[in-house]
Coordinates of C-alpha atoms in Angstrom, one line a residue:
X292 CA 95.0 81.4 129.8
X293 CA 96.9 81.1 126.6
X294 CA 99.8 78.6 127.2
X295 CA 103.3 80.3 127.3
X296 CA 105.8 78.5 125.1
X297 CA 109.5 79.0 125.9
X298 CA 111.9 79.1 122.9
X299 CA 115.6 78.5 123.5
X300 CA 118.4 80.3 121.8
X301 CA 119.3 77.1 119.9
X302 CA 115.8 76.7 118.6
X303 CA 115.7 80.4 117.5
X304 CA 119.0 79.9 115.6
X305 CA 117.6 76.9 113.8
X306 CA 114.4 78.7 113.0
X307 CA 116.2 81.7 111.5
X308 CA 118.5 79.4 109.5
X309 CA 115.6 77.5 108.1
X310 CA 113.7 80.7 107.2
X311 CA 116.8 82.0 105.3
X312 CA 117.1 78.7 103.4
X313 CA 113.5 79.0 102.4
X314 CA 114.0 82.6 101.1
X315 CA 117.0 81.4 99.1
X316 CA 115.0 78.6 97.7
X317 CA 112.2 81.0 96.7
X318 CA 114.6 83.0 94.6
X319 CA 115.2 80.3 92.1
X320 CA 114.5 80.3 88.4
X321 CA 110.8 80.6 88.8
X322 CA 110.7 83.8 90.8
X323 CA 114.1 85.5 90.6
X324 CA 114.5 89.2 90.3
X325 CA 115.6 90.4 86.9
X326 CA 117.1 93.8 85.9
X327 CA 114.9 96.1 83.7
X328 CA 118.0 97.7 82.3
X329 CA 119.8 100.9 83.2
X330 CA 117.5 103.6 84.6
X331 CA 117.5 106.9 82.6
X332 CA 119.5 109.7 84.1
X333 CA 117.3 112.3 85.8
X334 CA 117.6 115.7 84.2
X335 CA 116.6 118.7 86.3
X336 CA 114.9 121.8 84.9
X337 CA 117.3 124.3 83.3
X338 CA 116.2 127.9 83.5
X339 CA 116.6 129.7 80.2
X340 CA 117.7 133.4 80.0
X341 CA 118.0 133.9 83.7
X342 CA 119.1 137.5 83.2
X343 CA 115.6 138.5 82.1
X344 CA 113.6 140.3 84.8
X345 CA 110.4 138.5 85.8
X346 CA 107.1 139.9 84.6
X347 CA 105.2 142.0 87.1
X348 CA 101.8 142.0 85.5
X349 CA 99.6 139.6 83.6
X350 CA 99.5 140.1 79.8
X351 CA 95.7 140.1 79.8
X352 CA 92.8 139.7 82.2
X353 CA 91.2 136.3 81.9
X354 CA 88.7 137.0 84.7
X355 CA 90.1 134.4 87.0
X356 CA 89.7 135.0 90.7
X357 CA 87.1 137.8 90.2
X358 CA 84.1 137.3 92.5
X359 CA 81.0 139.3 93.1
X360 CA 78.3 139.3 95.8
X361 CA 74.9 139.3 94.1
X362 CA 72.8 142.2 95.5
X363 CA 69.2 141.7 96.5
X364 CA 69.3 137.8 96.4
X365 CA 68.8 135.8 99.6
X366 CA 69.3 132.1 99.8
X367 CA 67.1 130.3 102.3
X368 CA 69.0 127.6 104.2
X369 CA 72.0 128.2 101.8
X370 CA 70.1 126.1 99.2
X371 CA 70.8 127.4 95.7
X372 CA 67.9 125.3 94.4
X373 CA 65.7 127.9 96.1
X374 CA 66.7 130.9 94.0
X375 CA 65.4 131.9 90.6
X376 CA 68.3 131.8 88.0
X377 CA 66.7 134.6 85.9
X378 CA 66.6 136.9 89.0
X379 CA 70.2 136.0 89.8
X380 CA 71.4 137.0 86.4
X381 CA 69.3 140.2 86.4
X382 CA 70.6 141.2 89.9
X383 CA 74.2 140.3 88.8
X384 CA 74.0 143.2 86.2
X385 CA 74.3 145.5 89.2
X386 CA 77.0 143.5 91.1
X387 CA 80.4 144.9 91.8
X388 CA 83.3 142.5 91.2
X389 CA 86.1 142.0 93.8
X390 CA 88.5 143.5 91.3
X391 CA 88.3 145.2 87.9
X392 CA 87.7 142.7 85.2
X393 CA 86.0 143.2 81.9
X394 CA 86.4 139.7 80.6
X395 CA 82.7 138.8 81.1
X396 CA 81.1 142.2 80.3
X397 CA 77.9 141.4 78.5
X398 CA 76.9 143.1 75.2
X399 CA 74.2 145.8 75.4
X400 CA 71.8 143.7 73.3
X401 CA 72.2 140.8 75.7
X402 CA 71.7 143.0 78.7
X403 CA 68.4 144.2 77.2
X404 CA 67.2 140.7 76.6
X405 CA 68.1 139.7 80.2
X406 CA 66.2 142.8 81.5
X407 CA 63.1 141.7 79.4
X408 CA 63.1 138.1 80.5
X409 CA 59.8 138.6 82.4
X410 CA 58.0 140.1 79.5
X411 CA 59.7 138.2 76.7
X412 CA 60.7 134.8 78.2
X413 CA 61.1 133.2 74.7
X414 CA 64.0 135.5 74.0
X415 CA 65.6 135.2 77.5
X416 CA 69.2 134.3 77.1
X417 CA 69.5 132.6 80.5
X418 CA 69.9 128.9 80.1
X419 CA 68.8 126.2 82.5
X420 CA 70.9 125.8 85.7
X421 CA 73.0 122.8 86.7
X422 CA 73.7 121.9 90.2
X423 CA 76.9 120.4 91.6
X424 CA 79.0 120.7 94.8
X425 CA 82.0 122.6 93.3
X426 CA 83.5 123.9 96.5
X427 CA 83.5 120.7 98.5
X428 CA 81.4 122.1 101.4
X429 CA 78.7 119.4 101.0
X430 CA 76.2 121.8 99.4
X431 CA 75.2 122.2 95.8
X432 CA 76.5 125.2 93.9
X433 CA 74.7 126.6 90.7
X434 CA 76.2 126.8 87.2
X435 CA 74.4 129.1 84.8
X436 CA 74.9 129.9 81.1
X437 CA 74.0 133.1 79.3
X438 CA 73.9 133.2 75.5
X439 CA 75.5 136.4 74.3
X440 CA 74.4 138.2 71.2
X441 CA 78.0 137.9 69.8
X442 CA 77.7 134.1 69.7
X443 CA 79.7 133.4 72.8
X444 CA 78.5 131.8 76.0
X445 CA 79.0 133.3 79.4
X446 CA 79.5 130.6 82.0
X447 CA 78.9 131.6 85.6
X448 CA 79.0 129.7 88.9
X449 CA 77.4 130.7 92.2
X450 CA 77.8 129.6 95.8
X451 CA 75.6 130.3 98.9
X452 CA 77.2 131.7 102.1
X453 CA 75.3 132.8 105.2
X454 CA 72.1 133.3 103.2
X455 CA 73.8 135.4 100.5
X456 CA 74.8 134.5 96.9
X457 CA 78.3 134.9 95.6
X458 CA 79.4 134.6 92.0
X459 CA 82.7 132.6 92.0
X460 CA 83.2 132.2 88.3
X461 CA 82.3 134.3 85.2
X462 CA 84.0 133.7 81.8
X463 CA 82.8 134.1 78.2
X464 CA 84.1 132.1 75.3
X465 CA 83.0 130.5 72.0
X466 CA 82.5 127.0 73.3
X467 CA 82.3 123.5 71.8
X468 CA 80.8 122.2 75.1
X469 CA 80.7 122.8 78.8
X470 CA 81.0 119.8 81.1
X471 CA 80.9 119.0 84.8
X472 CA 83.5 116.4 85.8
X473 CA 83.7 115.8 89.5
X474 CA 84.0 119.3 91.1
X475 CA 85.4 120.8 87.9
X476 CA 83.8 122.9 85.2
X477 CA 85.4 122.0 81.9
X478 CA 85.1 124.3 78.9
X479 CA 86.1 123.1 75.4
X480 CA 86.9 125.8 72.9
X481 CA 87.9 125.6 69.2
X482 CA 91.5 126.2 68.4
X483 CA 92.9 128.1 65.4
X484 CA 94.6 124.8 64.4
X485 CA 92.2 122.6 62.5
X486 CA 91.3 119.4 64.3
X487 CA 92.5 120.7 67.7
X488 CA 90.7 122.3 70.7
X489 CA 91.5 124.0 73.9
X490 CA 90.3 122.4 77.1
X491 CA 90.2 124.4 80.3
X492 CA 89.3 122.9 83.7
X493 CA 88.0 125.4 86.3
X494 CA 88.5 124.3 89.9
X495 CA 87.7 125.7 93.3
X496 CA 90.6 127.4 95.0
X497 CA 90.0 127.7 98.8
X498 CA 92.6 130.3 99.3
X499 CA 91.3 132.6 96.6
X500 CA 87.7 131.6 97.3
X501 CA 87.0 131.4 93.6
X502 CA 87.1 129.0 90.6
X503 CA 90.4 129.2 88.9
X504 CA 91.6 127.7 85.5
X505 CA 93.8 125.0 87.0
X506 CA 94.4 123.1 83.8
X507 CA 94.6 124.6 80.3
X508 CA 95.7 122.4 77.4
X509 CA 95.4 122.0 73.6
X510 CA 94.3 118.6 72.4
X511 CA 93.2 116.7 69.3
X512 CA 89.5 117.0 68.9
X513 CA 87.3 114.1 69.8
X514 CA 85.9 112.2 66.7
X515 CA 82.3 113.4 67.4
X516 CA 83.4 117.1 67.2
X517 CA 86.2 117.0 64.6
X518 CA 85.2 118.3 61.2
X519 CA 86.1 115.1 59.5
X520 CA 84.4 112.9 62.1
X521 CA 80.9 111.6 62.1
X522 CA 78.5 113.2 64.6
X523 CA 78.0 111.3 67.8
X524 CA 74.3 110.5 68.2
X525 CA 74.7 108.8 71.5
X526 CA 73.2 110.9 74.4
X527 CA 75.6 111.7 77.1
X528 CA 74.6 111.6 80.8
X529 CA 73.7 114.9 82.3
X530 CA 74.0 116.2 85.8
X531 CA 71.0 117.2 87.8
X532 CA 69.3 120.2 86.2
X533 CA 66.1 122.1 86.5
X534 CA 64.5 124.6 84.0
X535 CA 64.6 128.3 85.0
X536 CA 61.4 129.7 86.4
X537 CA 60.3 133.1 85.2
X538 CA 58.5 134.6 88.2
X539 CA 58.1 138.0 89.8
X540 CA 60.6 137.4 92.6
X541 CA 63.6 135.2 93.5
X542 CA 61.7 133.4 96.3
X543 CA 61.0 129.7 96.9
X544 CA 59.6 127.8 93.9

């Protein structure tokens, strides 16, 4: 057994006194606390024009929160790698969104090219898919791009649920680039101010069950994209991707 040591009250007093002396000795010139100056006074938010009534409707429809179940597409084992991206976009032309939203309505010429992807694959506007777990459920989701005839890019994200495919993001814009960072889809868009750009991060919202624009900011353009900067020739790392397959069905590759 471990020996039991009895400590008397006098010994305890001496021990505490010695410990206090050591603490005082440690606060000498070498390690003393110094003031950093007066802390700034905290100023709370002040509401301006409190008499104005709050807005009851959004000024425009950005397409946020609009989802759509893609008809006719089944996802074996909820693995989005098993579905054909061209078939997904084609089937999505007949999908009904969860709410009215025309922010990602494709031009008629783009729709014709999507429909003809099987017979004219060289003109197919569906870009290669990228895969990343955006929802945090441990399974990859699919991010697709569709080149529109008006020069804009339609960015779409899809998740698998119970063998079905749901579009959880669909937005079109004139983009500088689209990036995957963690579980976010980041879109960089030119600004009307020279040398600046808009940067929007779309993130999964579990309550809405959709990708929402959680951060929207205007920033100085990076040197590689600014008009006065030199182009960046260094290749950037890319997430896992696979080229779209143009097949007769959306089955297993």
